[in-house]
Amino acid sequence: MLDLFRTQPKNLKNELLSGLTVALALVSEAIAFAFVAGVSPIIGLYSAIMIGLICALCGGRPGMISGATGAMAVVVVSLVAIYGIEYLFPTVILCGLLQLIVGFARLGVLIRMVPHSVMLGFVNGLAVVICMAQFGSFKTVSSIGSLQFMRGPALWIMVALAALTMAIIWLLPKLTKAVPASLVAILVVSAIGIASNRLLPAYLAAENQSHVVTTVGDMLATNSKVAAAKAVLSEGQHSRTSSHDTVEIAALMPEQAAAVTSAMNNIDPKSTSISAGLPTLFFQSFALPPMTLATLWIIFPFAAVLAAVGLVESLMTLTLIDEITETQGNSNRECLGQGIANIVCGLFGGMGGCAMIGQSLINVESGGRGRTSGAFAACCLLAFVMFFSQWIEMIPMAALVGVMFMVMIGTFEWASLKLYRKVPFIDFLVMVIVTLYTAIMHDLASAVILGVIVSSLAFTFKHAKNVNADIKCNEHGAKVYQLHGPLFFASTTQFKELFDARKDPDTVVIDFYFTRVYDHSAMEAIQVVAKKYQQLGKTVHLTHLSEECRQMIRKAKDLITVSFSEEPQYHLTTDKFLPPSETVRGV
């Protein structure tokens, strides 16, 4: 799949067609994430439009798609539930400000610290998450307001249409690459779905569905019915449900069942449509929260998590698109673009967002390489909301599910399944940990951070054992410790165990030619060793210290007193003599 991505030429036709394809795929994603966050679907669509447009124009990675994402939706859901939706928009604005700070501080380059094993785990876990998310489209609402899988003809028809979508995406590029295969698949399956809904008898439809082939409009209605049932049951203190799904309810009292049925049958039509106008400033439609320090204390933790999650996911997506397209994005500019986008999104009543890996892969696979495709996708999405909502709501969910299944297949790094015993065990373990954490917790940002921590600990533990010394005596009777390996906080214990102050002669030379002093812990270890020899009336010479090491020790005058002897210092990388060796006389 990655080779297929690279063969796509960059031209205006591909950019526009790819943008249209992405816009169609964005509709269901934005709506679903809005329900996850507990806000109106229109807010999710507005977020996708604003963030997608601004990041396409100002971000650091041409060809990458941004919008409302599930990773950020799960962060704000508790904020909306506890404090109300009016606190959401200042939180998103503050999130953008924090991302701007990261961008101006040029901290985006830290993404280079992510090991390849973490990247593999990230893309594999993402593929699993994308796959699992599609199964929700195969569910319908029961008579008691809970989600359950479809049964009977409706299920098999949807499976067949999804398989047809995948087949078109796979086979069409073998015949022609004039148009994106994903776009053709969506249009063909949409035509079949619309015809089926007009010609097939209604009794073939799933429970509580009005169409045999479920559409985007049916998904909106299903989610609205589930939300209405939740609200009724919450008011009656009968059930507590999570923001991600609804639990199965064993039984309802007759009055409760009647209330649930009434709520599902009397849903506001506006909540089951994506039709809307241009977005307005949030305080024109919602109450403005108090501008006090107390409000800041409420929203700051959520904003900080949003900023971190958004940047981690965006920069990881940037790295992935870099590898696919064999081009280089700008991580710091991406941080700034994400920050500007979230500030504008919050001002105009959006829920915030970041880079969308699935849609970015659809864009690249369809031929999108520049900023035009992302900007056009956002413009198309706005046109859908303002003018073509009725047509978009007729798109079968099977078409969008089939596209995302192909994205999943292309995202998963299948070659990584053969890495066991071919790469260091810790690298394979890190990949598995990140994959499993992502798949189980659905938290991409935390999975990456966890993988980096595990890799760092493994690296530190490995190099902590690499400090050793070649010991010999020179012609003057001094004992020379020729050190090897890095001297830092994790290796100081082993460093101190190398010396035997009581048995060593009066003069000891510690040669740092093959090692480096990296931190305060290392200087403290040198101090401890020197103090032991000083207490016994013995002298320690530090030789072949690099210039960086000498500067570090000179700054720590209170820890180590350094004087110079006449022995010259030599470095292989230069022809000049460095300053004389440094002798520790005491502490």
Short mmCIF file of C-alpha atoms in Angstrom, two decimals, residues 53-434:
data_model
loop_
_atom_site.label_atom_id
_atom_site.label_comp_id
_atom_site.label_asym_id
_atom_site.label_seq_id
_atom_site.Cartn_x
_atom_site.Cartn_y
_atom_site.Cartn_z
CA LEU A 53 -9.13 24.55 6.29
CA ILE A 54 -6.71 26.37 8.60
CA CYS A 55 -4.34 23.41 9.04
CA ALA A 56 -4.33 22.81 5.29
CA LEU A 57 -3.28 26.42 4.68
CA CYS A 58 -1.05 27.06 7.71
CA GLY A 59 0.12 23.64 8.89
CA GLY A 60 3.51 22.08 8.39
CA ARG A 61 2.53 19.03 6.34
CA PRO A 62 0.90 19.43 2.88
CA GLY A 63 -1.46 16.57 2.15
CA MET A 64 -2.32 15.93 5.80
CA ILE A 65 -5.98 16.19 6.82
CA SER A 66 -7.10 17.60 10.17
CA GLY A 67 -10.51 17.76 11.78
CA ALA A 68 -12.56 16.74 14.82
CA THR A 69 -11.09 13.53 16.23
CA GLY A 70 -12.09 10.85 18.70
CA ALA A 71 -8.86 11.28 20.68
CA MET A 72 -9.87 14.83 21.63
CA ALA A 73 -13.58 14.05 21.90
CA VAL A 74 -13.02 11.59 24.75
CA VAL A 75 -11.13 14.31 26.67
CA VAL A 76 -13.89 16.93 26.52
CA VAL A 77 -16.84 14.61 27.15
CA SER A 78 -16.48 14.81 30.95
CA LEU A 79 -16.03 18.60 30.78
CA VAL A 80 -19.28 18.98 28.83
CA ALA A 81 -21.13 16.55 31.10
CA ILE A 82 -19.99 18.16 34.38
CA TYR A 83 -19.74 21.88 33.62
CA GLY A 84 -21.80 22.36 30.46
CA ILE A 85 -21.04 23.04 26.83
CA GLU A 86 -20.30 26.73 27.48
CA TYR A 87 -17.01 25.71 29.13
CA LEU A 88 -15.96 23.71 26.06
CA PHE A 89 -15.18 26.65 23.80
CA PRO A 90 -12.81 28.57 26.15
CA THR A 91 -11.08 25.24 26.77
CA VAL A 92 -10.47 24.74 23.04
CA ILE A 93 -9.17 28.33 22.74
CA LEU A 94 -6.76 27.78 25.65
CA CYS A 95 -5.69 24.51 24.04
CA GLY A 96 -4.77 26.44 20.91
CA LEU A 97 -2.78 28.98 22.90
CA LEU A 98 -0.77 26.19 24.56
CA GLN A 99 -0.06 24.65 21.16
CA LEU A 100 1.17 28.03 19.92
CA ILE A 101 3.58 28.18 22.87
CA VAL A 102 4.93 24.75 21.95
CA GLY A 103 5.35 25.86 18.34
CA PHE A 104 7.11 29.12 19.19
CA ALA A 105 9.38 27.23 21.61
CA ARG A 106 10.27 24.93 18.69
CA LEU A 107 9.48 21.82 20.70
CA GLY A 108 7.93 20.06 17.73
CA VAL A 109 11.32 18.57 16.88
CA LEU A 110 10.94 16.32 19.94
CA ILE A 111 8.91 14.00 17.73
CA ARG A 112 12.30 12.80 16.42
CA MET A 113 12.80 11.08 19.77
CA VAL A 114 10.03 8.57 19.00
CA PRO A 115 11.68 5.19 18.24
CA HIS A 116 10.75 3.21 15.16
CA SER A 117 9.30 0.43 17.30
CA VAL A 118 6.87 2.95 18.81
CA MET A 119 5.95 4.16 15.33
CA LEU A 120 5.20 0.58 14.26
CA GLY A 121 3.07 0.02 17.35
CA PHE A 122 1.30 3.31 16.71
CA VAL A 123 0.27 2.52 13.13
CA ASN A 124 -0.69 -1.07 13.99
CA GLY A 125 -2.75 0.05 16.97
CA LEU A 126 -4.36 2.73 14.84
CA ALA A 127 -5.32 0.13 12.25
CA VAL A 128 -6.98 -1.97 14.95
CA VAL A 129 -8.84 1.09 16.28
CA ILE A 130 -10.06 2.00 12.79
CA CYS A 131 -11.26 -1.57 12.24
CA MET A 132 -13.08 -1.76 15.59
CA ALA A 133 -14.71 1.64 15.06
CA GLN A 134 -16.40 0.45 11.87
CA PHE A 135 -18.41 -2.23 13.65
CA GLY A 136 -20.54 0.50 15.22
CA SER A 137 -22.00 1.16 11.76
CA PHE A 138 -23.43 -2.37 11.77
CA LYS A 139 -25.58 -1.59 14.80
CA THR A 140 -29.15 -0.37 15.12
CA VAL A 141 -31.20 0.95 18.03
CA SER A 142 -33.45 -1.43 19.92
CA SER A 143 -36.91 -0.65 21.23
CA ILE A 144 -35.43 0.16 24.67
CA GLY A 145 -32.88 2.60 23.32
CA SER A 146 -29.75 0.43 23.34
CA LEU A 147 -27.46 -0.35 20.43
CA GLN A 148 -27.45 -3.87 19.04
CA PHE A 149 -26.07 -5.50 15.91
CA MET A 150 -28.30 -5.75 12.88
CA ARG A 151 -29.78 -9.08 11.93
CA GLY A 152 -31.22 -10.67 8.85
CA PRO A 153 -31.16 -9.32 5.29
CA ALA A 154 -30.19 -5.76 6.27
CA LEU A 155 -26.93 -6.99 7.79
CA TRP A 156 -25.97 -9.14 4.79
CA ILE A 157 -26.83 -6.38 2.33
CA MET A 158 -24.57 -3.97 4.22
CA VAL A 159 -21.75 -6.53 4.37
CA ALA A 160 -22.08 -7.13 0.61
CA LEU A 161 -21.97 -3.41 -0.21
CA ALA A 162 -18.96 -2.88 2.05
CA ALA A 163 -17.20 -5.79 0.30
CA LEU A 164 -18.08 -4.28 -3.09
CA THR A 165 -16.58 -0.96 -2.00
CA MET A 166 -13.35 -2.68 -0.99
CA ALA A 167 -13.22 -4.63 -4.26
CA ILE A 168 -13.58 -1.44 -6.33
CA ILE A 169 -10.82 0.30 -4.36
CA TRP A 170 -8.54 -2.71 -4.85
CA LEU A 171 -9.25 -3.47 -8.52
CA LEU A 172 -9.85 -0.07 -10.14
CA PRO A 173 -6.22 1.16 -9.84
CA LYS A 174 -5.18 -1.90 -11.87
CA LEU A 175 -7.29 -0.54 -14.74
CA THR A 176 -6.93 3.22 -14.39
CA LYS A 177 -5.67 5.85 -11.99
CA ALA A 178 -7.43 8.74 -13.69
CA VAL A 179 -9.83 9.12 -10.77
CA PRO A 180 -9.48 8.13 -7.08
CA ALA A 181 -10.70 4.60 -6.54
CA SER A 182 -12.26 5.53 -3.19
CA LEU A 183 -14.40 8.24 -4.82
CA VAL A 184 -15.59 5.88 -7.54
CA ALA A 185 -16.43 3.25 -4.93
CA ILE A 186 -18.47 5.71 -2.85
CA LEU A 187 -20.41 6.93 -5.91
CA VAL A 188 -21.11 3.43 -7.27
CA VAL A 189 -22.22 2.00 -3.93
CA SER A 190 -24.27 5.15 -3.22
CA ALA A 191 -26.15 4.65 -6.50
CA ILE A 192 -26.81 1.01 -5.63
CA GLY A 193 -27.88 1.94 -2.11
CA ILE A 194 -30.30 4.65 -3.25
CA ALA A 195 -31.84 2.29 -5.81
CA SER A 196 -32.13 -0.50 -3.23
CA ASN A 197 -33.88 1.74 -0.73
CA ARG A 198 -36.45 2.69 -3.37
CA LEU A 199 -37.03 -0.78 -4.79
CA LEU A 200 -36.63 -3.25 -1.92
CA PRO A 201 -39.55 -3.89 0.47
CA ALA A 202 -39.42 -2.08 3.83
CA TYR A 203 -39.71 -5.30 5.88
CA LEU A 204 -36.09 -6.13 4.97
CA ALA A 205 -34.87 -3.12 6.97
CA ALA A 206 -33.25 -3.60 10.38
CA GLU A 207 -35.14 -2.92 13.59
CA ASN A 208 -36.13 0.75 14.00
CA GLN A 209 -34.63 1.66 10.62
CA SER A 210 -36.52 3.30 7.77
CA HIS A 211 -34.20 2.08 4.99
CA VAL A 212 -32.98 -1.36 3.98
CA VAL A 213 -29.54 0.08 3.25
CA THR A 214 -28.61 2.26 6.22
CA THR A 215 -27.42 5.75 5.29
CA VAL A 216 -25.65 8.69 6.91
CA GLY A 217 -29.07 10.09 7.77
CA ASP A 218 -30.03 6.79 9.44
CA MET A 219 -26.82 6.95 11.50
CA LEU A 220 -27.77 10.43 12.68
CA ALA A 221 -31.25 9.24 13.62
CA THR A 222 -29.90 6.15 15.43
CA ASN A 223 -27.45 8.16 17.52
CA SER A 224 -30.11 10.74 18.31
CA LYS A 225 -32.50 8.02 19.49
CA VAL A 226 -29.82 6.49 21.70
CA ALA A 227 -29.03 9.90 23.18
CA ALA A 228 -32.73 10.54 23.83
CA ALA A 229 -33.10 7.16 25.58
CA LYS A 230 -30.04 7.90 27.71
CA ALA A 231 -31.49 11.22 28.76
CA VAL A 232 -34.78 9.62 29.84
CA LEU A 233 -33.09 6.87 31.80
CA SER A 234 -30.64 9.29 33.43
CA GLU A 235 -33.48 11.49 34.61
CA GLY A 236 -35.14 8.46 36.13
CA GLN A 237 -31.90 7.35 37.82
CA HIS A 238 -32.46 3.94 36.31
CA SER A 239 -29.14 3.55 34.49
CA ARG A 240 -25.70 5.09 34.28
CA THR A 241 -24.12 4.79 30.87
CA SER A 242 -20.75 5.78 29.48
CA SER A 243 -20.10 8.35 26.78
CA HIS A 244 -18.82 5.76 24.31
CA ASP A 245 -21.69 3.34 24.13
CA THR A 246 -24.86 2.33 25.87
CA VAL A 247 -25.10 -0.63 28.18
CA GLU A 248 -27.69 -3.31 27.64
CA ILE A 249 -30.70 -2.82 29.87
CA ALA A 250 -32.19 -6.03 31.14
CA ALA A 251 -35.70 -4.75 31.67
CA LEU A 252 -37.65 -1.52 31.94
CA MET A 253 -40.70 -0.66 33.91
CA PRO A 254 -43.76 -0.08 31.68
CA GLU A 255 -43.77 3.67 32.31
CA GLN A 256 -40.05 3.88 31.59
CA ALA A 257 -40.41 1.90 28.37
CA ALA A 258 -43.20 4.22 27.31
CA ALA A 259 -41.09 7.26 28.11
CA VAL A 260 -38.14 5.89 26.12
CA THR A 261 -40.37 5.09 23.14
CA SER A 262 -41.95 8.54 23.27
CA ALA A 263 -38.53 10.23 23.46
CA MET A 264 -37.22 8.27 20.47
CA ASN A 265 -40.33 9.04 18.41
CA ASN A 266 -40.31 12.75 19.18
CA ILE A 267 -36.78 13.72 18.29
CA ASP A 268 -36.19 17.21 16.92
CA PRO A 269 -35.66 16.83 13.14
CA LYS A 270 -32.77 19.31 13.34
CA SER A 271 -30.78 16.82 15.40
CA THR A 272 -31.04 14.23 12.60
CA SER A 273 -29.86 16.54 9.83
CA ILE A 274 -26.52 18.05 8.91
CA SER A 275 -28.15 21.11 7.34
CA ALA A 276 -26.91 24.41 8.80
CA GLY A 277 -25.58 27.84 7.88
CA LEU A 278 -22.27 29.55 8.49
CA PRO A 279 -20.78 29.22 11.99
CA THR A 280 -21.05 32.17 14.38
CA LEU A 281 -19.07 33.26 17.43
CA PHE A 282 -19.81 30.89 20.30
CA PHE A 283 -21.03 33.57 22.73
CA GLN A 284 -23.79 34.52 20.27
CA SER A 285 -25.40 31.09 20.66
CA PHE A 286 -24.23 29.93 24.08
CA ALA A 287 -23.82 31.49 27.51
CA LEU A 288 -20.39 32.90 28.27
CA PRO A 289 -18.81 31.28 31.35
CA PRO A 290 -17.49 33.57 34.10
CA MET A 291 -14.12 35.04 33.16
CA THR A 292 -12.56 34.29 36.56
CA LEU A 293 -9.56 32.46 37.95
CA ALA A 294 -11.90 29.69 39.10
CA THR A 295 -12.96 29.10 35.50
CA LEU A 296 -9.30 28.95 34.46
CA TRP A 297 -8.61 26.30 37.10
CA ILE A 298 -11.50 24.27 35.68
CA ILE A 299 -10.55 24.44 32.02
CA PHE A 300 -6.74 24.43 32.21
CA PRO A 301 -6.27 20.68 32.94
CA PHE A 302 -8.59 19.79 30.07
CA ALA A 303 -6.86 22.28 27.76
CA ALA A 304 -3.41 20.93 28.63
CA VAL A 305 -4.47 17.34 27.90
CA LEU A 306 -6.17 18.43 24.66
CA ALA A 307 -3.02 20.26 23.54
CA ALA A 308 -0.79 17.29 24.32
CA VAL A 309 -3.09 14.73 22.69
CA GLY A 310 -3.60 16.90 19.62
CA LEU A 311 0.09 17.58 19.09
CA VAL A 312 1.23 14.00 19.65
CA GLU A 313 -1.35 12.61 17.23
CA SER A 314 -0.67 15.35 14.67
CA LEU A 315 3.12 14.97 14.77
CA MET A 316 2.90 11.19 14.57
CA THR A 317 0.63 11.55 11.53
CA LEU A 318 3.09 14.03 10.04
CA THR A 319 5.91 11.52 10.47
CA LEU A 320 3.85 8.77 8.83
CA ILE A 321 2.92 10.94 5.83
CA ASP A 322 6.58 11.96 5.52
CA GLU A 323 7.54 8.30 5.18
CA ILE A 324 4.78 7.55 2.69
CA THR A 325 5.43 10.52 0.41
CA GLU A 326 9.20 10.57 0.98
CA THR A 327 9.07 14.29 1.70
CA GLN A 328 9.80 16.33 4.83
CA GLY A 329 7.18 18.23 6.83
CA ASN A 330 7.79 21.00 9.36
CA SER A 331 6.86 19.85 12.87
CA ASN A 332 7.14 23.30 14.49
CA ARG A 333 4.96 24.90 11.82
CA GLU A 334 2.43 22.11 12.34
CA CYS A 335 2.27 22.98 16.05
CA LEU A 336 1.58 26.61 15.15
CA GLY A 337 -1.03 25.64 12.57
CA GLN A 338 -2.83 23.38 15.04
CA GLY A 339 -2.78 26.16 17.63
CA ILE A 340 -4.24 28.77 15.27
CA ALA A 341 -6.89 26.30 14.08
CA ASN A 342 -8.04 25.42 17.59
CA ILE A 343 -8.21 29.08 18.64
CA VAL A 344 -10.44 29.91 15.66
CA CYS A 345 -12.42 26.69 16.17
CA GLY A 346 -13.12 27.58 19.81
CA LEU A 347 -14.12 31.14 18.95
CA PHE A 348 -16.68 29.89 16.43
CA GLY A 349 -18.18 27.18 18.64
CA GLY A 350 -16.16 24.12 17.66
CA MET A 351 -15.03 21.15 19.74
CA GLY A 352 -11.37 21.25 18.71
CA GLY A 353 -9.40 18.73 16.72
CA CYS A 354 -6.08 17.60 15.29
CA ALA A 355 -4.68 15.57 12.42
CA MET A 356 -6.81 12.64 11.27
CA ILE A 357 -4.68 9.68 10.28
CA GLY A 358 -7.37 7.71 8.47
CA GLN A 359 -8.50 10.65 6.33
CA SER A 360 -4.87 11.64 5.69
CA LEU A 361 -4.19 8.18 4.29
CA ILE A 362 -7.33 8.39 2.14
CA ASN A 363 -6.09 11.72 0.82
CA VAL A 364 -2.60 10.44 0.02
CA GLU A 365 -3.91 7.22 -1.54
CA SER A 366 -6.30 9.28 -3.72
CA GLY A 367 -3.48 11.46 -5.01
CA GLY A 368 -3.57 14.42 -2.62
CA ARG A 369 -0.07 15.74 -2.05
CA GLY A 370 -0.43 19.50 -1.57
CA ARG A 371 -2.44 21.99 0.47
CA THR A 372 -5.16 22.23 -2.17
CA SER A 373 -6.69 18.85 -1.34
CA GLY A 374 -7.11 19.61 2.37
CA ALA A 375 -8.49 23.09 1.75
CA PHE A 376 -10.89 21.82 -0.92
CA ALA A 377 -12.08 19.03 1.41
CA ALA A 378 -12.99 21.64 4.04
CA CYS A 379 -14.78 23.78 1.43
CA CYS A 380 -16.70 20.74 0.15
CA LEU A 381 -17.72 19.86 3.70
CA LEU A 382 -19.03 23.40 4.19
CA ALA A 383 -20.97 23.11 0.94
CA PHE A 384 -22.45 19.81 2.11
CA VAL A 385 -23.66 21.44 5.32
CA MET A 386 -25.09 24.54 3.65
CA PHE A 387 -26.48 23.26 0.32
CA PHE A 388 -26.26 19.50 -0.20
CA SER A 389 -27.16 17.97 3.17
CA GLN A 390 -30.11 16.03 1.75
CA TRP A 391 -27.87 14.27 -0.77
CA ILE A 392 -25.08 13.56 1.67
CA GLU A 393 -27.53 11.96 4.11
CA MET A 394 -28.41 9.43 1.39
CA ILE A 395 -24.85 8.00 1.20
CA PRO A 396 -24.85 4.37 2.45
CA MET A 397 -22.79 3.75 5.54
CA ALA A 398 -21.52 0.58 3.84
CA ALA A 399 -19.58 2.71 1.33
CA LEU A 400 -17.81 4.69 4.06
CA VAL A 401 -17.18 1.53 6.09
CA GLY A 402 -15.61 -0.16 3.07
CA VAL A 403 -13.29 2.80 2.50
CA MET A 404 -12.16 2.77 6.13
CA PHE A 405 -11.59 -0.99 6.04
CA MET A 406 -9.21 -0.46 3.10
CA VAL A 407 -7.50 2.31 5.05
CA MET A 408 -7.06 -0.15 7.91
CA ILE A 409 -5.50 -2.74 5.60
CA GLY A 410 -3.12 -0.15 4.19
CA THR A 411 -2.24 1.27 7.60
CA PHE A 412 -1.28 -1.97 9.35
CA GLU A 413 2.41 -2.78 8.98
CA TRP A 414 2.03 -6.45 8.07
CA ALA A 415 5.79 -7.00 7.85
CA SER A 416 6.04 -6.24 11.58
CA LEU A 417 4.44 -9.62 12.30
CA LYS A 418 7.71 -11.24 11.18
CA LEU A 419 9.97 -9.13 13.39
CA TYR A 420 10.03 -11.51 16.36
CA ARG A 421 13.61 -12.76 16.88
CA LYS A 422 14.77 -10.57 13.98
CA VAL A 423 15.04 -7.37 16.04
CA PRO A 424 16.04 -6.83 19.69
CA PHE A 425 13.41 -8.31 21.98
CA ILE A 426 12.80 -5.00 23.78
CA ASP A 427 11.97 -3.29 20.46
CA PHE A 428 9.47 -5.99 19.58
CA LEU A 429 8.01 -5.78 23.09
CA VAL A 430 7.60 -1.98 22.82
CA MET A 431 5.78 -2.40 19.51
CA VAL A 432 3.39 -4.93 21.05
CA ILE A 433 2.78 -2.75 24.13
CA VAL A 434 1.95 0.31 22.06
#
